[in-house]
Amino acid sequence: MSQETPSKAFARREAAFRKRWFPAAAAADWADWRWQLRHRARTAAEFARVLPLSPRERRALAAPASWRMPLAATPYALSLLAAEAPDGPLRRTLIPDVREARVGKGELRDPLGEAAHAVAPGLIRSYPHKALLLATADCACFCRYCTRARTAGKSTCDKTRTDPDDAQALAWLRRTPEIRDVLVSGGDPLTLGDARLEKLLKSLRAIPHIELIRIGTKIPAVLPQRVTPALARMLKQHRPLWMSLHFTHPSELTPRAAAACARLLDAGIPLMNQTVLLRGINDDLDTMRRLNEGLLKIGVKPYYLHQGDLAAGTAHLRSTVAKGREILRGLCGLTTGYAIPLFMFDRPGGGGKVPLGPGGTRNQRK
Ligand SMILES: *Cc1c(COP(=O)(O)O)cnc(C)c1O
């Protein structure tokens, strides 16, 4: 019997999932990011339709009043959840839990005090020389541990940005020469179309004191189809451009995700990864080692490991600083230095990020 390669096995499983649960979709539909966005699961019934659920998952999906934010998963992401057992690690990142309704001690709806640090609609300044531009409130999938659950998917209040919002943010940036670094995030800016994104990048690039433009996105992990040749060509025009990706578990490092990263790297865009330390999902040495080594293999540098911030309703997903430090001590000497991220904590109220590690020497002499 001939041996099936891992990427052939992935393609076979993915096609089987598509044919079973989205029988009207051709392979070309599945490969089309707009089809993926249009066919996102947004209701409990749509999740339950394709996933055999555990009692815990079923209870939470039946109690929408307990959700801290809306539901969303692309068919592609659902195919990854379907490959796991009920209660599996990726499932915990996208399927709610009834504990989301509990607000723990010290938890806040706006844990980083972003409302207080907004200098224009969707433009946040917590540091003297860098600004965070929230280009949209929408994401391909909604991570249950989101810092910005209060705005995720909303088109009112902090709203999905409009061109007039962009104009106000850009006007503030033009008259604030201290800002040399702009991080375009959201929501997920790569859920925007190429034209809107290009307009924003061109406007930022035209501001002479902005030296560095970065994009923060989870797209390669949850909707890798979005990274089309046209998008890569467009982004290439606006270099120097860096990207912070958001892979949280080695199961997200699929051949499709690797291809999306390769396309961005070919366009000359350096790729970094930010991950959140999540209880029962990635807060063990073996998972973190496989995640970070896997990222290096597809050309992505592990940048930050975040201690979960004090977002309301996330206590059940938050790991501990002690656990994070133990994992970092374990990684030192066990793996390539490139595979070791900085362990960071974003201070409540918007005081900025502080490093919590690496530190310690446990494996260094091995
Ligand atoms: C994290 C963050 C940045 C970027 O921080 P780096 O540590 O430079 O990656 C910028 N602005 C805000 C508000 C942030 O939270």
mmCIF file of C-alpha atoms and ligand atoms in Angstrom:
data_model
loop_
_atom_site.group_PDB
_atom_site.id
_atom_site.type_symbol
_atom_site.label_atom_id
_atom_site.label_comp_id
_atom_site.label_asym_id
_atom_site.label_seq_id
_atom_site.Cartn_x
_atom_site.Cartn_y
_atom_site.Cartn_z
ATOM 1 C CA MET A 1 0.000 0.000 0.000
ATOM 2 C CA SER A 2 1.403 3.406 -0.902
ATOM 3 C CA GLN A 3 1.890 5.877 1.932
ATOM 4 C CA GLU A 4 -0.300 8.952 1.916
ATOM 5 C CA THR A 5 1.556 12.217 2.602
ATOM 6 C CA PRO A 6 0.210 14.464 5.380
ATOM 7 C CA SER A 7 -0.883 17.106 2.862
ATOM 8 C CA LYS A 8 -2.726 14.509 0.744
ATOM 9 C CA ALA A 9 -4.423 13.221 3.886
ATOM 10 C CA PHE A 10 -5.430 16.778 4.819
ATOM 11 C CA ALA A 11 -6.885 17.441 1.340
ATOM 12 C CA ARG A 12 -8.808 14.169 1.418
ATOM 13 C CA ARG A 13 -10.304 14.896 4.869
ATOM 14 C CA GLU A 14 -11.171 18.452 3.898
ATOM 15 C CA ALA A 15 -12.909 17.357 0.678
ATOM 16 C CA ALA A 16 -14.854 14.681 2.569
ATOM 17 C CA PHE A 17 -16.019 17.309 5.074
ATOM 18 C CA ARG A 18 -17.092 19.675 2.276
ATOM 19 C CA LYS A 19 -19.006 16.992 0.388
ATOM 20 C CA ARG A 20 -20.786 15.797 3.496
ATOM 21 C CA TRP A 21 -21.794 19.127 5.053
ATOM 22 C CA PHE A 22 -21.720 21.583 2.142
ATOM 23 C CA PRO A 23 -22.727 19.296 -0.738
ATOM 24 C CA ALA A 24 -23.688 22.211 -2.998
ATOM 25 C CA ALA A 25 -20.157 23.646 -2.784
ATOM 26 C CA ALA A 26 -17.574 22.832 -5.437
ATOM 27 C CA ALA A 27 -13.874 22.724 -4.556
ATOM 28 C CA ALA A 28 -13.621 26.183 -6.151
ATOM 29 C CA ASP A 29 -16.292 27.544 -3.771
ATOM 30 C CA TRP A 30 -14.424 26.160 -0.780
ATOM 31 C CA ALA A 31 -11.256 27.859 -2.052
ATOM 32 C CA ASP A 32 -13.089 31.204 -2.409
ATOM 33 C CA TRP A 33 -12.754 33.395 0.713
ATOM 34 C CA ARG A 34 -15.983 35.254 0.005
ATOM 35 C CA TRP A 35 -17.869 31.946 -0.181
ATOM 36 C CA GLN A 36 -16.268 31.000 3.153
ATOM 37 C CA LEU A 37 -17.352 34.286 4.778
ATOM 38 C CA ARG A 38 -20.889 34.028 3.394
ATOM 39 C CA HIS A 39 -21.238 30.473 4.694
ATOM 40 C CA ARG A 40 -19.951 31.081 8.209
ATOM 41 C CA ALA A 41 -21.813 29.281 10.983
ATOM 42 C CA ARG A 42 -23.463 32.040 13.046
ATOM 43 C CA THR A 43 -26.031 30.103 15.078
ATOM 44 C CA ALA A 44 -26.024 27.239 17.554
ATOM 45 C CA ALA A 45 -27.982 25.135 15.050
ATOM 46 C CA GLU A 46 -25.330 25.662 12.373
ATOM 47 C CA PHE A 47 -22.590 24.499 14.746
ATOM 48 C CA ALA A 48 -24.669 21.543 15.928
ATOM 49 C CA ARG A 49 -25.425 20.530 12.354
ATOM 50 C CA VAL A 50 -21.815 19.678 11.504
ATOM 51 C CA LEU A 51 -20.259 18.859 14.890
ATOM 52 C CA PRO A 52 -21.081 16.004 17.255
ATOM 53 C CA LEU A 53 -21.226 17.948 20.541
ATOM 54 C CA SER A 54 -20.324 17.144 24.117
ATOM 55 C CA PRO A 55 -22.950 17.850 26.816
ATOM 56 C CA ARG A 56 -20.886 20.923 27.856
ATOM 57 C CA GLU A 57 -20.794 22.276 24.304
ATOM 58 C CA ARG A 58 -24.499 21.563 23.808
ATOM 59 C CA ARG A 59 -25.436 23.325 27.059
ATOM 60 C CA ALA A 60 -23.496 26.450 26.117
ATOM 61 C CA LEU A 61 -24.811 26.587 22.556
ATOM 62 C CA ALA A 62 -28.374 26.288 23.918
ATOM 63 C CA ALA A 63 -27.825 29.325 26.203
ATOM 64 C CA PRO A 64 -27.127 32.320 23.942
ATOM 65 C CA ALA A 65 -27.852 34.679 26.845
ATOM 66 C CA SER A 66 -24.583 33.489 28.408
ATOM 67 C CA TRP A 67 -22.429 34.296 25.352
ATOM 68 C CA ARG A 68 -20.014 37.170 25.774
ATOM 69 C CA MET A 69 -19.959 37.756 22.022
ATOM 70 C CA PRO A 70 -21.589 36.448 18.843
ATOM 71 C CA LEU A 71 -20.756 33.112 17.248
ATOM 72 C CA ALA A 72 -18.885 32.760 13.996
ATOM 73 C CA ALA A 73 -16.807 30.073 12.326
ATOM 74 C CA THR A 74 -15.886 29.683 8.676
ATOM 75 C CA PRO A 75 -16.615 26.314 7.034
ATOM 76 C CA TYR A 76 -12.819 25.909 6.860
ATOM 77 C CA ALA A 77 -12.501 26.418 10.642
ATOM 78 C CA LEU A 78 -15.438 24.065 11.221
ATOM 79 C CA SER A 79 -13.583 21.403 9.259
ATOM 80 C CA LEU A 80 -10.710 21.717 11.760
ATOM 81 C CA LEU A 81 -13.113 21.528 14.717
ATOM 82 C CA ALA A 82 -14.745 18.448 13.172
ATOM 83 C CA ALA A 83 -11.370 16.687 13.087
ATOM 84 C CA GLU A 84 -11.179 16.990 16.887
ATOM 85 C CA ALA A 85 -13.019 15.077 19.580
ATOM 86 C CA PRO A 86 -15.775 16.994 21.398
ATOM 87 C CA ASP A 87 -14.243 19.494 23.886
ATOM 88 C CA GLY A 88 -11.004 19.481 21.846
ATOM 89 C CA PRO A 89 -8.598 22.429 22.049
ATOM 90 C CA LEU A 90 -9.646 24.318 18.883
ATOM 91 C CA ARG A 91 -13.287 23.763 19.790
ATOM 92 C CA ARG A 92 -12.705 25.555 23.093
ATOM 93 C CA THR A 93 -11.420 28.587 21.192
ATOM 94 C CA LEU A 94 -14.598 28.966 19.070
ATOM 95 C CA ILE A 95 -17.473 27.229 20.878
ATOM 96 C CA PRO A 96 -18.885 29.141 23.856
ATOM 97 C CA ASP A 97 -19.024 27.955 27.436
ATOM 98 C CA VAL A 98 -21.748 28.831 29.959
ATOM 99 C CA ARG A 99 -18.989 30.251 32.180
ATOM 100 C CA GLU A 100 -18.724 33.194 29.761
ATOM 101 C CA ALA A 101 -21.622 34.707 31.712
ATOM 102 C CA ARG A 102 -19.533 34.871 34.906
ATOM 103 C CA VAL A 103 -17.622 38.052 35.524
ATOM 104 C CA GLY A 104 -14.636 37.150 37.677
ATOM 105 C CA LYS A 105 -12.839 39.304 40.222
ATOM 106 C CA GLY A 106 -11.037 42.195 38.551
ATOM 107 C CA GLU A 107 -12.442 41.382 35.108
ATOM 108 C CA LEU A 108 -13.502 44.237 32.853
ATOM 109 C CA ARG A 109 -15.520 44.600 29.669
ATOM 110 C CA ASP A 110 -12.794 46.861 28.304
ATOM 111 C CA PRO A 111 -9.744 45.299 29.994
ATOM 112 C CA LEU A 112 -7.158 47.471 28.255
ATOM 113 C CA GLY A 113 -9.002 50.740 28.801
ATOM 114 C CA GLU A 114 -9.197 51.261 25.060
ATOM 115 C CA ALA A 115 -12.234 53.527 25.222
ATOM 116 C CA ALA A 116 -10.240 55.917 27.433
ATOM 117 C CA HIS A 117 -7.223 55.766 25.097
ATOM 118 C CA ALA A 118 -9.128 56.358 21.850
ATOM 119 C CA VAL A 119 -7.895 59.483 20.077
ATOM 120 C CA ALA A 120 -10.278 59.126 17.097
ATOM 121 C CA PRO A 121 -12.966 56.551 16.181
ATOM 122 C CA GLY A 122 -11.190 53.176 16.191
ATOM 123 C CA LEU A 123 -7.740 54.672 16.834
ATOM 124 C CA ILE A 124 -6.089 53.850 20.148
ATOM 125 C CA ARG A 125 -2.945 55.338 21.569
ATOM 126 C CA SER A 126 -1.487 53.614 24.616
ATOM 127 C CA TYR A 127 2.146 54.369 23.804
ATOM 128 C CA PRO A 128 3.890 57.615 22.832
ATOM 129 C CA HIS A 129 5.171 56.444 19.442
ATOM 130 C CA LYS A 130 2.743 53.802 18.273
ATOM 131 C CA ALA A 131 -0.976 53.654 17.540
ATOM 132 C CA LEU A 132 -3.491 50.868 17.051
ATOM 133 C CA LEU A 133 -6.010 51.307 14.252
ATOM 134 C CA LEU A 134 -9.083 49.088 14.503
ATOM 135 C CA ALA A 135 -9.940 48.801 10.820
ATOM 136 C CA THR A 136 -13.152 46.815 11.291
ATOM 137 C CA ALA A 137 -15.098 45.131 14.108
ATOM 138 C CA ASP A 138 -15.637 41.955 12.073
ATOM 139 C CA CYS A 139 -13.596 38.759 12.142
ATOM 140 C CA ALA A 140 -13.775 35.540 10.155
ATOM 141 C CA CYS A 141 -14.266 33.616 13.431
ATOM 142 C CA PHE A 142 -14.906 34.918 16.940
ATOM 143 C CA CYS A 143 -12.410 33.625 19.516
ATOM 144 C CA ARG A 144 -14.138 33.158 22.849
ATOM 145 C CA TYR A 145 -11.207 34.761 24.735
ATOM 146 C CA CYS A 146 -11.341 37.980 22.691
ATOM 147 C CA THR A 147 -10.143 41.184 24.354
ATOM 148 C CA ARG A 148 -12.655 43.161 22.292
ATOM 149 C CA ALA A 149 -15.780 41.035 22.808
ATOM 150 C CA ARG A 150 -17.609 44.282 23.603
ATOM 151 C CA THR A 151 -17.313 45.367 19.971
ATOM 152 C CA ALA A 152 -16.747 42.109 18.063
ATOM 153 C CA GLY A 153 -19.102 41.876 15.121
ATOM 154 C CA LYS A 154 -21.048 44.983 16.160
ATOM 155 C CA SER A 155 -22.010 47.488 13.535
ATOM 156 C CA THR A 156 -23.391 49.970 16.043
ATOM 157 C CA CYS A 157 -21.588 51.411 19.134
ATOM 158 C CA ASP A 158 -17.856 51.067 18.403
ATOM 159 C CA LYS A 159 -19.097 50.030 14.961
ATOM 160 C CA THR A 160 -17.591 48.568 11.879
ATOM 161 C CA ARG A 161 -15.576 51.474 10.643
ATOM 162 C CA THR A 162 -16.706 53.571 7.772
ATOM 163 C CA ASP A 163 -14.711 55.803 5.453
ATOM 164 C CA PRO A 164 -15.505 58.902 7.560
ATOM 165 C CA ASP A 165 -14.006 57.075 10.585
ATOM 166 C CA ASP A 166 -10.889 56.342 8.552
ATOM 167 C CA ALA A 167 -10.759 60.029 7.627
ATOM 168 C CA GLN A 168 -10.824 61.098 11.289
ATOM 169 C CA ALA A 169 -8.179 58.541 12.300
ATOM 170 C CA LEU A 170 -5.956 59.546 9.382
ATOM 171 C CA ALA A 171 -6.361 63.238 10.156
ATOM 172 C CA TRP A 172 -5.233 62.605 13.749
ATOM 173 C CA LEU A 173 -2.228 60.575 12.543
ATOM 174 C CA ARG A 174 -1.251 63.317 10.063
ATOM 175 C CA ARG A 175 -1.134 65.922 12.794
ATOM 176 C CA THR A 176 0.674 63.694 15.329
ATOM 177 C CA PRO A 177 4.314 63.397 14.216
ATOM 178 C CA GLU A 178 5.337 61.441 17.344
ATOM 179 C CA ILE A 179 3.612 58.342 15.913
ATOM 180 C CA ARG A 180 6.091 56.315 13.883
ATOM 181 C CA ASP A 181 4.429 52.880 14.093
ATOM 182 C CA VAL A 182 0.819 52.005 13.207
ATOM 183 C CA LEU A 183 -0.638 48.597 13.899
ATOM 184 C CA VAL A 184 -3.713 47.940 11.752
ATOM 185 C CA SER A 185 -5.898 45.435 13.560
ATOM 186 C CA GLY A 186 -9.586 45.033 14.478
ATOM 187 C CA GLY A 187 -11.597 42.848 14.278
ATOM 188 C CA ASP A 188 -9.602 41.408 11.450
ATOM 189 C CA PRO A 189 -8.470 43.865 8.768
ATOM 190 C CA LEU A 190 -8.126 41.054 6.218
ATOM 191 C CA THR A 191 -11.903 40.555 6.277
ATOM 192 C CA LEU A 192 -11.993 43.845 4.336
ATOM 193 C CA GLY A 193 -11.805 43.730 0.567
ATOM 194 C CA ASP A 194 -8.547 44.486 -1.264
ATOM 195 C CA ALA A 195 -9.718 47.946 -2.402
ATOM 196 C CA ARG A 196 -10.669 49.220 1.062
ATOM 197 C CA LEU A 197 -7.482 47.830 2.571
ATOM 198 C CA GLU A 198 -5.308 49.287 -0.158
ATOM 199 C CA LYS A 199 -6.895 52.705 0.269
ATOM 200 C CA LEU A 200 -6.073 52.600 3.976
ATOM 201 C CA LEU A 201 -2.491 51.414 3.432
ATOM 202 C CA LYS A 202 -1.871 54.079 0.784
ATOM 203 C CA SER A 203 -3.158 56.795 3.101
ATOM 204 C CA LEU A 204 -0.937 55.563 5.948
ATOM 205 C CA ARG A 205 2.089 55.256 3.674
ATOM 206 C CA ALA A 206 1.586 58.846 2.517
ATOM 207 C CA ILE A 207 2.129 60.129 6.081
ATOM 208 C CA PRO A 208 5.879 60.825 6.193
ATOM 209 C CA HIS A 209 6.460 60.236 9.928
ATOM 210 C CA ILE A 210 4.871 56.755 9.849
ATOM 211 C CA GLU A 211 7.908 54.523 9.411
ATOM 212 C CA LEU A 212 6.394 51.181 10.232
ATOM 213 C CA ILE A 213 3.043 49.687 9.222
ATOM 214 C CA ARG A 214 1.951 46.398 10.738
ATOM 215 C CA ILE A 215 -1.163 44.307 10.188
ATOM 216 C CA GLY A 216 -2.570 42.076 12.942
ATOM 217 C CA THR A 217 -4.663 39.192 11.566
ATOM 218 C CA LYS A 218 -5.865 35.690 12.324
ATOM 219 C CA ILE A 219 -6.775 35.080 8.674
ATOM 220 C CA PRO A 220 -4.029 32.513 7.865
ATOM 221 C CA ALA A 221 -5.325 30.367 10.760
ATOM 222 C CA VAL A 222 -9.072 30.578 10.119
ATOM 223 C CA LEU A 223 -9.527 31.660 6.488
ATOM 224 C CA PRO A 224 -6.259 31.025 4.625
ATOM 225 C CA GLN A 225 -8.158 31.238 1.319
ATOM 226 C CA ARG A 226 -8.227 35.029 1.863
ATOM 227 C CA VAL A 227 -4.516 35.214 1.004
ATOM 228 C CA THR A 228 -5.006 35.313 -2.754
ATOM 229 C CA PRO A 229 -2.270 36.110 -5.301
ATOM 230 C CA ALA A 230 -4.015 39.480 -5.826
ATOM 231 C CA LEU A 231 -3.882 40.312 -2.109
ATOM 232 C CA ALA A 232 -0.204 39.340 -1.905
ATOM 233 C CA ARG A 233 0.577 41.499 -4.979
ATOM 234 C CA MET A 234 -1.261 44.451 -3.455
ATOM 235 C CA LEU A 235 0.446 44.128 -0.066
ATOM 236 C CA LYS A 236 3.821 43.832 -1.760
ATOM 237 C CA GLN A 237 3.349 47.353 -3.153
ATOM 238 C CA HIS A 238 3.132 48.784 0.365
ATOM 239 C CA ARG A 239 6.255 47.386 1.943
ATOM 240 C CA PRO A 240 7.880 47.668 4.385
ATOM 241 C CA LEU A 241 4.917 45.925 5.905
ATOM 242 C CA TRP A 242 5.026 43.414 8.755
ATOM 243 C CA MET A 243 2.328 41.034 9.916
ATOM 244 C CA SER A 244 1.416 39.649 13.322
ATOM 245 C CA LEU A 245 -0.502 36.408 12.925
ATOM 246 C CA HIS A 246 -2.491 34.572 15.574
ATOM 247 C CA PHE A 247 -2.023 30.813 15.664
ATOM 248 C CA THR A 248 -2.881 29.292 19.043
ATOM 249 C CA HIS A 249 -2.542 25.563 18.526
ATOM 250 C CA PRO A 250 -0.463 23.265 16.272
ATOM 251 C CA SER A 251 -3.672 21.840 14.717
ATOM 252 C CA GLU A 252 -4.111 25.189 12.957
ATOM 253 C CA LEU A 253 -0.841 24.676 11.049
ATOM 254 C CA THR A 254 -2.460 23.000 8.051
ATOM 255 C CA PRO A 255 -1.153 22.814 4.477
ATOM 256 C CA ARG A 256 -3.592 25.630 3.578
ATOM 257 C CA ALA A 257 -2.277 27.821 6.396
ATOM 258 C CA ALA A 258 1.295 27.051 5.327
ATOM 259 C CA ALA A 259 0.465 28.014 1.719
ATOM 260 C CA ALA A 260 -1.052 31.328 2.859
ATOM 261 C CA CYS A 261 2.090 32.116 4.871
ATOM 262 C CA ALA A 262 4.336 31.125 1.956
ATOM 263 C CA ARG A 263 2.465 33.540 -0.305
ATOM 264 C CA LEU A 264 2.924 36.409 2.170
ATOM 265 C CA LEU A 265 6.592 35.549 2.641
ATOM 266 C CA ASP A 266 7.071 35.473 -1.141
ATOM 267 C CA ALA A 267 5.640 39.006 -1.189
ATOM 268 C CA GLY A 268 8.399 40.035 1.201
ATOM 269 C CA ILE A 269 6.280 40.395 4.318
ATOM 270 C CA PRO A 270 7.943 39.198 7.532
ATOM 271 C CA LEU A 271 5.557 37.130 9.645
ATOM 272 C CA MET A 272 5.397 37.097 13.439
ATOM 273 C CA ASN A 273 2.959 35.210 15.646
ATOM 274 C CA GLN A 274 1.103 36.274 18.757
ATOM 275 C CA THR A 275 -0.635 33.680 20.815
ATOM 276 C CA VAL A 276 -2.592 33.724 24.046
ATOM 277 C CA LEU A 277 -1.797 31.269 26.828
ATOM 278 C CA LEU A 278 -5.088 29.382 27.130
ATOM 279 C CA ARG A 279 -6.009 26.965 29.865
ATOM 280 C CA GLY A 280 -6.371 23.389 28.637
ATOM 281 C CA ILE A 281 -5.720 24.505 25.050
ATOM 282 C CA ASN A 282 -2.026 25.328 24.752
ATOM 283 C CA ASP A 283 -0.736 25.752 28.305
ATOM 284 C CA ASP A 284 1.566 22.763 28.322
ATOM 285 C CA LEU A 285 5.156 22.413 27.223
ATOM 286 C CA ASP A 286 4.585 19.846 24.476
ATOM 287 C CA THR A 287 1.783 21.808 22.751
ATOM 288 C CA MET A 288 3.717 25.076 22.981
ATOM 289 C CA ARG A 289 6.862 23.445 21.610
ATOM 290 C CA ARG A 290 4.944 21.904 18.680
ATOM 291 C CA LEU A 291 3.195 25.199 17.980
ATOM 292 C CA ASN A 292 6.358 27.294 17.970
ATOM 293 C CA GLU A 293 8.509 24.802 16.072
ATOM 294 C CA GLY A 294 5.663 24.324 13.596
ATOM 295 C CA LEU A 295 5.461 28.086 13.086
ATOM 296 C CA LEU A 296 9.188 28.289 12.343
ATOM 297 C CA LYS A 297 8.798 25.523 9.767
ATOM 298 C CA ILE A 298 6.316 27.690 7.849
ATOM 299 C CA GLY A 299 8.449 30.817 8.214
ATOM 300 C CA VAL A 300 6.686 32.510 11.139
ATOM 301 C CA LYS A 301 8.595 33.839 14.164
ATOM 302 C CA PRO A 302 6.874 33.321 17.546
ATOM 303 C CA TYR A 303 6.761 36.902 18.862
ATOM 304 C CA TYR A 304 4.464 37.204 21.868
ATOM 305 C CA LEU A 305 2.856 34.702 24.197
ATOM 306 C CA HIS A 306 0.203 36.729 25.992
ATOM 307 C CA GLN A 307 -0.979 36.055 29.498
ATOM 308 C CA GLY A 308 -4.777 36.257 29.043
ATOM 309 C CA ASP A 309 -6.005 39.716 29.923
ATOM 310 C CA LEU A 310 -8.771 40.376 32.442
ATOM 311 C CA ALA A 311 -11.598 40.383 29.891
ATOM 312 C CA ALA A 312 -14.988 39.732 31.489
ATOM 313 C CA GLY A 313 -16.114 36.101 31.166
ATOM 314 C CA THR A 314 -12.737 34.580 30.244
ATOM 315 C CA ALA A 315 -11.560 33.172 33.602
ATOM 316 C CA HIS A 316 -12.242 29.590 32.450
ATOM 317 C CA LEU A 317 -9.846 30.080 29.517
ATOM 318 C CA ARG A 318 -7.137 32.021 31.332
ATOM 319 C CA SER A 319 -4.026 30.141 32.384
ATOM 320 C CA THR A 320 -1.624 31.387 35.052
ATOM 321 C CA VAL A 321 1.560 33.424 34.948
ATOM 322 C CA ALA A 322 3.312 30.619 36.857
ATOM 323 C CA LYS A 323 2.309 28.108 34.179
ATOM 324 C CA GLY A 324 3.496 30.405 31.395
ATOM 325 C CA ARG A 325 6.849 30.903 33.100
ATOM 326 C CA GLU A 326 7.202 27.163 33.644
ATOM 327 C CA ILE A 327 6.579 26.551 29.922
ATOM 328 C CA LEU A 328 9.120 29.197 28.928
ATOM 329 C CA ARG A 329 11.717 27.716 31.271
ATOM 330 C CA GLY A 330 10.988 24.354 29.675
ATOM 331 C CA LEU A 331 11.428 25.739 26.159
ATOM 332 C CA CYS A 332 14.812 27.310 26.937
ATOM 333 C CA GLY A 333 17.441 24.837 25.829
ATOM 334 C CA LEU A 334 14.836 22.317 24.617
ATOM 335 C CA THR A 335 14.176 24.070 21.327
ATOM 336 C CA THR A 336 15.622 26.575 18.864
ATOM 337 C CA GLY A 337 15.973 30.015 20.411
ATOM 338 C CA TYR A 338 13.892 31.419 17.548
ATOM 339 C CA ALA A 339 10.976 29.299 18.805
ATOM 340 C CA ILE A 340 10.841 31.094 22.158
ATOM 341 C CA PRO A 341 8.413 34.025 22.303
ATOM 342 C CA LEU A 342 8.363 36.816 24.857
ATOM 343 C CA PHE A 343 5.763 36.214 27.557
ATOM 344 C CA MET A 344 3.730 39.427 27.914
ATOM 345 C CA PHE A 345 0.976 40.866 30.043
ATOM 346 C CA ASP A 346 -1.145 43.812 28.960
ATOM 347 C CA ARG A 347 -1.783 45.857 32.087
ATOM 348 C CA PRO A 348 -5.439 46.449 32.938
ATOM 349 C CA GLY A 349 -6.600 49.934 32.084
ATOM 350 C CA GLY A 350 -4.157 50.399 29.229
ATOM 351 C CA GLY A 351 -0.759 50.808 30.876
ATOM 352 C CA GLY A 352 0.847 48.935 27.978
ATOM 353 C CA LYS A 353 2.478 45.521 27.758
ATOM 354 C CA VAL A 354 5.080 44.302 30.200
ATOM 355 C CA PRO A 355 7.344 41.257 29.703
ATOM 356 C CA LEU A 356 6.956 38.383 32.179
ATOM 357 C CA GLY A 357 9.736 36.206 30.717
ATOM 358 C CA PRO A 358 11.690 34.261 29.471
ATOM 359 C CA GLY A 359 13.584 33.674 32.652
ATOM 360 C CA GLY A 360 15.084 30.729 34.486
ATOM 361 C CA THR A 361 17.581 28.157 33.340
ATOM 362 C CA ARG A 362 16.064 24.749 33.963
ATOM 363 C CA ASN A 363 16.932 23.049 30.683
ATOM 364 C CA GLN A 364 19.791 25.244 29.627
ATOM 365 C CA ARG A 365 22.640 22.912 30.461
ATOM 366 C CA LYS A 366 21.096 19.816 28.898
HETATM 367 C C1 LIG B 1 0.139 45.778 21.621
HETATM 368 C C2 LIG B 1 -0.163 47.152 21.209
HETATM 369 C C3 LIG B 1 0.650 47.831 20.288
HETATM 370 C C4 LIG B 1 1.871 47.180 19.653
HETATM 371 O O1 LIG B 1 2.772 46.791 20.642
HETATM 372 P P1 LIG B 1 4.168 46.065 20.322
HETATM 373 O O2 LIG B 1 4.608 45.645 21.684
HETATM 374 O O3 LIG B 1 5.067 47.114 19.736
HETATM 375 O O4 LIG B 1 3.929 44.942 19.387
HETATM 376 C C5 LIG B 1 0.330 49.123 19.983
HETATM 377 N N1 LIG B 1 -0.748 49.738 20.535
HETATM 378 C C6 LIG B 1 -1.539 49.118 21.425
HETATM 379 C C7 LIG B 1 -2.697 49.862 22.013
HETATM 380 C C8 LIG B 1 -1.282 47.798 21.773
HETATM 381 O O5 LIG B 1 -2.098 47.174 22.652
#
